[in-house]
């Protein structure tokens, strides 16, 4: 997670171009929780996307992130977007996932992690979750990874080459083991069985995409209508791209521009199409819910 914590990481762009989560997903989470709603602690909160979305469901929301830049963005976005009565109910803190010192022991009804647990020291994180959660409190973490274009497999092949496969590009710049954990649907992140009960796991694989949407939408479903320029903007927020640019400050043509050019060549599209042609983009997603024993 060192890249996102760096002072020169563009936290504002992360806020602009990363996916958000539907109200129906939070309602699904709260149905599972079915308990007190005094305090939720959002760990690895980034620019505060999930923390703000949790405000309708809890009296107080406490967001935590190791990146001062992310916390600054979270505070500014909260000030910009929340009415005073809601702004007073959310707070953001620079702290690690292993030491949430601002949270008193046994006071949290829920601990959430949106798109961040793959960066954590899991043993220490679970210990800290057990410290702050009330008995019977909920731990919920969820994630998305590797968006695909269901109707254009050739685009997916080019994206995989630039983002993972070709060592000349982004593949060797991902922080590990975090990225591989995420690509593996966090199967190697084990919730301590002796400390948690009622563990509920869910995965959605993007190849399950159906034209017009699935007959019954999965609990965590991220389907966007995007242009290639939108997709490039999303890729710009990745830790691998940030690390790559630091290693190649004098590169004449941006690596993501090369990727888009190759996509255009493959499909017979022009630069104008990058702004106007609308594509379906679907993410692989998943979540884990559990109760403190």
C-alpha positions as a LaTeX table, in Angstrom:
\begin{tabular}{lrrr}
\hline
Residue & $x$ (\AA) & $y$ (\AA) & $z$ (\AA) \\
\hline
Unk1 & 0.00 & 0.00 & 0.00 \\
Unk2 & 3.06 & 2.24 & $-0.04$ \\
Unk3 & 2.09 & 3.78 & $-3.39$ \\
Unk4 & $-1.29$ & 5.05 & $-2.21$ \\
Unk5 & 0.38 & 6.45 & 0.91 \\
Unk6 & 2.91 & 8.43 & $-1.12$ \\
Unk7 & 2.56 & 12.21 & $-0.93$ \\
Unk8 & 2.61 & 12.51 & $-4.72$ \\
Unk9 & $-0.19$ & 10.01 & $-5.34$ \\
Unk10 & $-3.18$ & 11.73 & $-7.01$ \\
Unk11 & $-5.85$ & 10.97 & $-4.41$ \\
Unk12 & $-8.33$ & 13.35 & $-6.07$ \\
Unk13 & $-8.15$ & 11.39 & $-9.35$ \\
Unk14 & $-8.71$ & 8.18 & $-7.41$ \\
Unk15 & $-11.91$ & 9.69 & $-6.05$ \\
Unk16 & $-13.08$ & 10.76 & $-9.52$ \\
Unk17 & $-12.45$ & 7.64 & $-11.56$ \\
Unk18 & $-12.89$ & 4.66 & $-9.23$ \\
Unk19 & $-16.22$ & 2.77 & $-9.09$ \\
Unk20 & $-18.78$ & 3.35 & $-6.36$ \\
Unk21 & $-21.16$ & 0.85 & $-4.76$ \\
Unk22 & $-24.93$ & 0.72 & $-5.12$ \\
Unk23 & $-27.38$ & 1.57 & $-2.36$ \\
Unk24 & $-28.78$ & $-1.94$ & $-2.77$ \\
Unk25 & $-25.40$ & $-3.39$ & $-1.79$ \\
Unk26 & $-25.35$ & $-1.41$ & 1.48 \\
Unk27 & $-28.94$ & $-2.48$ & 2.14 \\
Unk28 & $-27.86$ & $-6.08$ & 1.58 \\
Unk29 & $-25.02$ & $-5.58$ & 4.08 \\
Unk30 & $-27.33$ & $-4.04$ & 6.67 \\
Unk31 & $-29.79$ & $-6.90$ & 6.31 \\
Unk32 & $-26.95$ & $-9.27$ & 7.17 \\
Unk33 & $-25.81$ & $-7.06$ & 10.06 \\
Unk34 & $-29.27$ & $-6.77$ & 11.66 \\
Unk35 & $-27.82$ & $-5.16$ & 14.78 \\
Unk36 & $-27.00$ & $-1.86$ & 16.52 \\
Unk37 & $-25.95$ & 1.07 & 14.34 \\
Unk38 & $-24.15$ & 3.49 & 16.63 \\
Unk39 & $-20.67$ & 3.33 & 15.02 \\
Unk40 & $-19.10$ & 1.91 & 11.88 \\
Unk41 & $-15.33$ & 2.03 & 11.34 \\
Unk42 & $-14.25$ & 2.12 & 7.68 \\
Unk43 & $-10.64$ & 0.95 & 7.31 \\
Unk44 & $-8.53$ & 1.84 & 4.29 \\
Unk45 & $-11.20$ & 4.44 & 3.58 \\
Unk46 & $-9.28$ & 6.19 & 0.79 \\
Unk47 & $-11.16$ & 9.33 & $-0.35$ \\
Unk48 & $-14.15$ & 8.40 & 1.83 \\
Unk49 & $-16.39$ & 6.88 & $-0.83$ \\
Unk50 & $-17.78$ & 4.07 & 1.32 \\
Unk51 & $-17.65$ & 6.10 & 4.53 \\
Unk52 & $-19.99$ & 8.74 & 3.10 \\
Unk53 & $-22.30$ & 6.06 & 1.72 \\
Unk54 & $-22.59$ & 4.45 & 5.17 \\
Unk55 & $-23.91$ & 7.62 & 6.82 \\
Unk56 & $-27.61$ & 6.85 & 6.18 \\
Unk57 & $-27.20$ & 3.58 & 8.08 \\
Unk58 & $-25.14$ & 4.59 & 11.16 \\
Unk59 & $-25.15$ & 7.33 & 13.77 \\
Unk60 & $-21.40$ & 7.86 & 13.39 \\
Unk61 & $-18.84$ & 6.88 & 10.76 \\
Unk62 & $-15.10$ & 6.80 & 11.48 \\
Unk63 & $-12.83$ & 6.55 & 8.42 \\
Unk64 & $-9.19$ & 5.44 & 8.67 \\
Unk65 & $-6.41$ & 5.38 & 6.09 \\
Unk66 & $-2.61$ & 5.27 & 6.21 \\
Unk67 & $-2.40$ & 7.95 & 3.49 \\
Unk68 & $-2.53$ & 11.57 & 4.62 \\
Unk69 & $-3.35$ & 12.56 & 1.02 \\
Unk70 & $-6.35$ & 10.23 & 0.97 \\
Unk71 & $-7.59$ & 11.56 & 4.31 \\
Unk72 & $-7.23$ & 15.14 & 3.07 \\
Unk73 & $-9.34$ & 14.25 & 0.03 \\
Unk74 & $-11.88$ & 12.44 & 2.22 \\
Unk75 & $-12.25$ & 15.52 & 4.42 \\
Unk76 & $-12.60$ & 17.89 & 1.47 \\
Unk77 & $-15.16$ & 15.67 & $-0.30$ \\
Unk78 & $-17.17$ & 15.34 & 2.90 \\
Unk79 & $-17.16$ & 19.12 & 3.35 \\
Unk80 & $-18.22$ & 19.64 & $-0.28$ \\
Unk81 & $-20.92$ & 16.99 & $-0.50$ \\
Unk82 & $-22.49$ & 16.54 & 2.93 \\
Unk83 & $-25.03$ & 18.76 & 4.70 \\
Unk84 & $-23.83$ & 20.06 & 8.10 \\
Unk85 & $-25.84$ & 17.52 & 10.08 \\
Unk86 & $-24.14$ & 14.66 & 8.22 \\
Unk87 & $-20.68$ & 16.23 & 8.14 \\
Unk88 & $-20.75$ & 16.32 & 11.95 \\
Unk89 & $-21.31$ & 12.55 & 12.05 \\
Unk90 & $-18.27$ & 11.50 & 10.02 \\
Unk91 & $-14.60$ & 11.80 & 10.94 \\
Unk92 & $-11.41$ & 10.77 & 9.17 \\
Unk93 & $-8.10$ & 9.72 & 10.71 \\
Unk94 & $-4.61$ & 8.92 & 9.47 \\
Unk95 & $-3.94$ & 5.48 & 10.93 \\
Unk96 & $-2.92$ & 2.01 & 9.85 \\
Unk97 & $-5.21$ & $-0.98$ & 9.56 \\
Unk98 & $-3.26$ & $-2.62$ & 12.38 \\
Unk99 & $-3.57$ & 0.25 & 14.87 \\
Unk100 & $-6.80$ & 2.25 & 15.00 \\
Unk101 & $-5.88$ & 3.95 & 18.23 \\
Unk102 & $-8.65$ & 6.54 & 17.90 \\
Unk103 & $-11.28$ & 3.81 & 18.26 \\
Unk104 & $-12.00$ & 2.59 & 21.78 \\
Unk105 & $-12.08$ & $-1.14$ & 22.38 \\
Unk106 & $-15.47$ & $-2.81$ & 21.99 \\
Unk107 & $-17.26$ & 0.25 & 20.61 \\
Unk108 & $-17.76$ & $-0.50$ & 16.89 \\
Unk109 & $-20.92$ & $-2.15$ & 15.63 \\
Unk110 & $-19.32$ & $-2.79$ & 12.26 \\
Unk111 & $-15.89$ & $-2.64$ & 10.61 \\
Unk112 & $-15.84$ & $-2.23$ & 6.83 \\
Unk113 & $-13.07$ & $-2.43$ & 4.25 \\
Unk114 & $-13.79$ & $-1.42$ & 0.66 \\
Unk115 & $-11.13$ & $-2.33$ & $-1.90$ \\
Unk116 & $-8.23$ & $-2.32$ & 0.56 \\
Unk117 & $-7.87$ & $-5.52$ & 2.59 \\
Unk118 & $-5.44$ & $-7.04$ & 0.07 \\
Unk119 & $-2.83$ & $-4.49$ & 1.23 \\
Unk120 & $-3.10$ & $-5.28$ & 4.95 \\
Unk121 & $-1.10$ & $-7.41$ & 7.36 \\
Unk122 & $-4.04$ & $-9.74$ & 7.85 \\
Unk123 & $-3.02$ & $-11.29$ & 11.15 \\
Unk124 & $-2.62$ & $-7.89$ & 12.81 \\
Unk125 & $-5.69$ & $-6.46$ & 11.09 \\
Unk126 & $-7.98$ & $-9.21$ & 12.33 \\
Unk127 & $-6.57$ & $-8.75$ & 15.84 \\
Unk128 & $-7.41$ & $-5.04$ & 15.67 \\
Unk129 & $-10.89$ & $-5.75$ & 14.31 \\
Unk130 & $-11.54$ & $-8.06$ & 17.25 \\
Unk131 & $-10.38$ & $-5.31$ & 19.61 \\
Unk132 & $-12.68$ & $-2.58$ & 18.30 \\
Unk133 & $-15.80$ & $-4.66$ & 17.49 \\
Unk134 & $-18.55$ & $-5.26$ & 19.99 \\
Unk135 & $-19.49$ & $-8.92$ & 20.57 \\
Unk136 & $-21.70$ & $-9.91$ & 17.65 \\
Unk137 & $-20.45$ & $-6.97$ & 15.59 \\
Unk138 & $-19.98$ & $-7.32$ & 11.84 \\
Unk139 & $-16.82$ & $-7.37$ & 9.77 \\
Unk140 & $-17.47$ & $-6.70$ & 6.07 \\
Unk141 & $-14.92$ & $-6.39$ & 3.31 \\
Unk142 & $-15.52$ & $-6.18$ & $-0.41$ \\
Unk143 & $-13.56$ & $-5.64$ & $-3.58$ \\
Unk144 & $-13.51$ & $-5.31$ & $-7.36$ \\
Unk145 & $-10.77$ & $-6.23$ & $-9.83$ \\
Unk146 & $-9.91$ & $-6.53$ & $-13.52$ \\
Unk147 & $-12.82$ & $-4.95$ & $-15.41$ \\
Unk148 & $-13.59$ & $-6.58$ & $-18.74$ \\
Unk149 & $-15.37$ & $-5.61$ & $-21.95$ \\
Unk150 & $-17.77$ & $-8.55$ & $-22.41$ \\
Unk151 & $-18.53$ & $-7.78$ & $-26.05$ \\
Unk152 & $-14.90$ & $-7.17$ & $-27.07$ \\
Unk153 & $-12.58$ & $-10.01$ & $-26.02$ \\
Unk154 & $-9.81$ & $-8.55$ & $-28.20$ \\
Unk155 & $-9.76$ & $-5.45$ & $-25.97$ \\
Unk156 & $-9.45$ & $-7.64$ & $-22.87$ \\
Unk157 & $-6.46$ & $-9.43$ & $-24.38$ \\
Unk158 & $-4.69$ & $-6.14$ & $-25.11$ \\
Unk159 & $-5.48$ & $-4.79$ & $-21.64$ \\
Unk160 & $-4.11$ & $-7.94$ & $-19.98$ \\
Unk161 & $-0.92$ & $-7.61$ & $-22.01$ \\
Unk162 & $-0.28$ & $-4.01$ & $-20.96$ \\
Unk163 & $-1.49$ & $-4.32$ & $-17.38$ \\
Unk164 & $-0.05$ & $-7.73$ & $-16.46$ \\
Unk165 & 1.65 & $-9.89$ & $-19.06$ \\
Unk166 & 4.28 & $-7.85$ & $-20.92$ \\
Unk167 & 7.22 & $-7.04$ & $-18.59$ \\
Unk168 & 7.86 & $-3.81$ & $-20.52$ \\
Unk169 & 4.66 & $-2.30$ & $-19.19$ \\
Unk170 & 2.77 & $-2.30$ & $-15.87$ \\
Unk171 & 2.94 & $-5.96$ & $-14.87$ \\
Unk172 & 6.11 & $-5.81$ & $-12.81$ \\
Unk173 & 5.03 & $-2.63$ & $-11.00$ \\
Unk174 & 2.14 & $-4.06$ & $-9.00$ \\
Unk175 & 2.74 & $-4.26$ & $-5.26$ \\
Unk176 & 2.71 & $-7.90$ & $-4.22$ \\
Unk177 & 1.33 & $-10.07$ & $-2.79$ \\
Unk178 & $-1.62$ & $-7.66$ & $-2.64$ \\
Unk179 & $-2.47$ & $-7.61$ & $-6.32$ \\
Unk180 & $-2.32$ & $-11.37$ & $-6.72$ \\
Unk181 & $-4.51$ & $-11.79$ & $-3.64$ \\
Unk182 & $-7.09$ & $-9.50$ & $-5.23$ \\
Unk183 & $-6.96$ & $-11.25$ & $-8.60$ \\
Unk184 & $-7.51$ & $-14.52$ & $-6.77$ \\
Unk185 & $-10.76$ & $-13.22$ & $-5.23$ \\
Unk186 & $-9.05$ & $-13.02$ & $-1.81$ \\
Unk187 & $-9.26$ & $-16.78$ & $-1.36$ \\
Unk188 & $-5.94$ & $-16.66$ & 0.53 \\
Unk189 & $-7.27$ & $-14.15$ & 3.07 \\
Unk190 & $-8.64$ & $-16.38$ & 5.81 \\
Unk191 & $-11.07$ & $-15.03$ & 8.40 \\
Unk192 & $-10.03$ & $-16.59$ & 11.76 \\
Unk193 & $-12.58$ & $-19.36$ & 12.27 \\
Unk194 & $-12.29$ & $-19.40$ & 16.05 \\
Unk195 & $-13.04$ & $-15.67$ & 16.30 \\
Unk196 & $-15.82$ & $-15.16$ & 13.74 \\
Unk197 & $-19.09$ & $-16.91$ & 12.95 \\
Unk198 & $-21.79$ & $-16.74$ & 10.25 \\
Unk199 & $-19.17$ & $-16.16$ & 7.55 \\
Unk200 & $-20.80$ & $-15.32$ & 4.22 \\
Unk201 & $-18.77$ & $-15.19$ & 1.00 \\
Unk202 & $-19.74$ & $-14.05$ & $-2.49$ \\
Unk203 & $-17.97$ & $-13.84$ & $-5.85$ \\
Unk204 & $-19.17$ & $-12.44$ & $-9.17$ \\
Unk205 & $-17.13$ & $-13.28$ & $-12.26$ \\
Unk206 & $-17.44$ & $-10.78$ & $-15.08$ \\
Unk207 & $-17.91$ & $-13.49$ & $-17.69$ \\
Unk208 & $-21.35$ & $-14.01$ & $-16.10$ \\
Unk209 & $-22.41$ & $-10.71$ & $-17.68$ \\
Unk210 & $-25.74$ & $-10.83$ & $-19.50$ \\
Unk211 & $-27.00$ & $-8.33$ & $-22.06$ \\
Unk212 & $-29.52$ & $-6.05$ & $-20.36$ \\
Unk213 & $-28.26$ & $-7.08$ & $-16.92$ \\
Unk214 & $-28.79$ & $-10.35$ & $-15.06$ \\
Unk215 & $-32.33$ & $-11.48$ & $-14.34$ \\
Unk216 & $-31.56$ & $-11.07$ & $-10.65$ \\
Unk217 & $-28.80$ & $-8.54$ & $-10.05$ \\
Unk218 & $-26.03$ & $-9.86$ & $-7.76$ \\
Unk219 & $-25.55$ & $-8.07$ & $-4.42$ \\
Unk220 & $-22.29$ & $-6.47$ & $-5.60$ \\
Unk221 & $-22.58$ & $-5.71$ & $-9.31$ \\
Unk222 & $-20.50$ & $-3.03$ & $-11.04$ \\
Unk223 & $-21.51$ & $-2.53$ & $-14.68$ \\
Unk224 & $-20.53$ & 0.76 & $-16.30$ \\
Unk225 & $-21.05$ & 2.38 & $-19.68$ \\
Unk226 & $-17.67$ & 3.87 & $-20.58$ \\
Unk227 & $-15.51$ & 5.16 & $-23.40$ \\
Unk228 & $-11.92$ & 4.07 & $-23.91$ \\
Unk229 & $-10.89$ & 7.43 & $-22.47$ \\
Unk230 & $-12.90$ & 6.61 & $-19.33$ \\
Unk231 & $-11.16$ & 3.25 & $-19.10$ \\
Unk232 & $-7.78$ & 4.94 & $-19.46$ \\
Unk233 & $-8.71$ & 7.38 & $-16.67$ \\
Unk234 & $-9.54$ & 4.43 & $-14.42$ \\
Unk235 & $-6.18$ & 2.79 & $-15.23$ \\
Unk236 & $-4.41$ & 6.07 & $-14.39$ \\
Unk237 & $-5.47$ & 5.60 & $-10.75$ \\
Unk238 & $-3.70$ & 2.26 & $-10.33$ \\
Unk239 & $-0.71$ & 1.86 & $-8.04$ \\
Unk240 & 1.15 & 0.07 & $-10.85$ \\
Unk241 & 0.76 & 3.02 & $-13.22$ \\
Unk242 & 1.98 & 5.43 & $-10.53$ \\
Unk243 & 5.05 & 3.26 & $-9.86$ \\
Unk244 & 5.70 & 2.83 & $-13.59$ \\
Unk245 & 5.67 & 6.60 & $-14.18$ \\
Unk246 & 8.13 & 7.16 & $-11.35$ \\
Unk247 & 10.45 & 4.65 & $-13.01$ \\
Unk248 & 10.00 & 6.16 & $-16.51$ \\
Unk249 & 9.80 & 9.95 & $-16.01$ \\
Unk250 & 11.11 & 10.75 & $-19.48$ \\
Unk251 & 8.93 & 8.41 & $-21.51$ \\
Unk252 & 7.85 & 10.14 & $-24.73$ \\
Unk253 & 4.52 & 8.34 & $-25.19$ \\
Unk254 & 2.47 & 7.40 & $-22.15$ \\
Unk255 & 2.13 & 3.64 & $-21.68$ \\
Unk256 & $-1.66$ & 3.89 & $-21.44$ \\
Unk257 & $-1.80$ & 5.92 & $-24.64$ \\
Unk258 & 0.10 & 3.07 & $-26.29$ \\
Unk259 & $-2.50$ & 0.64 & $-24.95$ \\
Unk260 & $-5.40$ & 2.69 & $-26.31$ \\
Unk261 & $-3.66$ & 3.10 & $-29.67$ \\
Unk262 & $-3.28$ & $-0.67$ & $-29.94$ \\
Unk263 & $-6.94$ & $-1.14$ & $-29.03$ \\
Unk264 & $-7.96$ & 1.31 & $-31.75$ \\
Unk265 & $-5.77$ & $-0.44$ & $-34.29$ \\
Unk266 & $-7.23$ & $-3.83$ & $-33.40$ \\
Unk267 & $-10.83$ & $-2.62$ & $-33.65$ \\
Unk268 & $-10.42$ & $-0.21$ & $-36.57$ \\
Unk269 & $-11.43$ & 2.73 & $-34.41$ \\
Unk270 & $-10.14$ & 6.32 & $-34.42$ \\
Unk271 & $-9.13$ & 8.72 & $-31.67$ \\
Unk272 & $-12.57$ & 10.30 & $-32.01$ \\
Unk273 & $-14.13$ & 6.95 & $-31.07$ \\
Unk274 & $-12.21$ & 7.09 & $-27.77$ \\
Unk275 & $-14.53$ & 9.88 & $-26.67$ \\
Unk276 & $-17.80$ & 8.79 & $-28.26$ \\
Unk277 & $-18.03$ & 5.00 & $-28.56$ \\
Unk278 & $-19.82$ & 3.62 & $-25.49$ \\
Unk279 & $-18.72$ & 0.21 & $-24.21$ \\
Unk280 & $-20.05$ & $-2.12$ & $-21.52$ \\
Unk281 & $-17.45$ & $-2.62$ & $-18.78$ \\
Unk282 & $-18.05$ & $-5.13$ & $-15.99$ \\
Unk283 & $-15.92$ & $-5.79$ & $-12.89$ \\
Unk284 & $-15.13$ & $-9.00$ & $-11.10$ \\
Unk285 & $-16.37$ & $-8.45$ & $-7.55$ \\
Unk286 & $-16.74$ & $-10.16$ & $-4.21$ \\
Unk287 & $-17.35$ & $-9.72$ & $-0.51$ \\
Unk288 & $-17.00$ & $-11.45$ & 2.85 \\
Unk289 & $-19.29$ & $-10.78$ & 5.82 \\
Unk290 & $-18.66$ & $-12.23$ & 9.28 \\
Unk291 & $-19.78$ & $-11.79$ & 12.90 \\
Unk292 & $-17.49$ & $-11.49$ & 15.89 \\
Unk293 & $-18.01$ & $-14.56$ & 18.04 \\
\hline
\end{tabular}
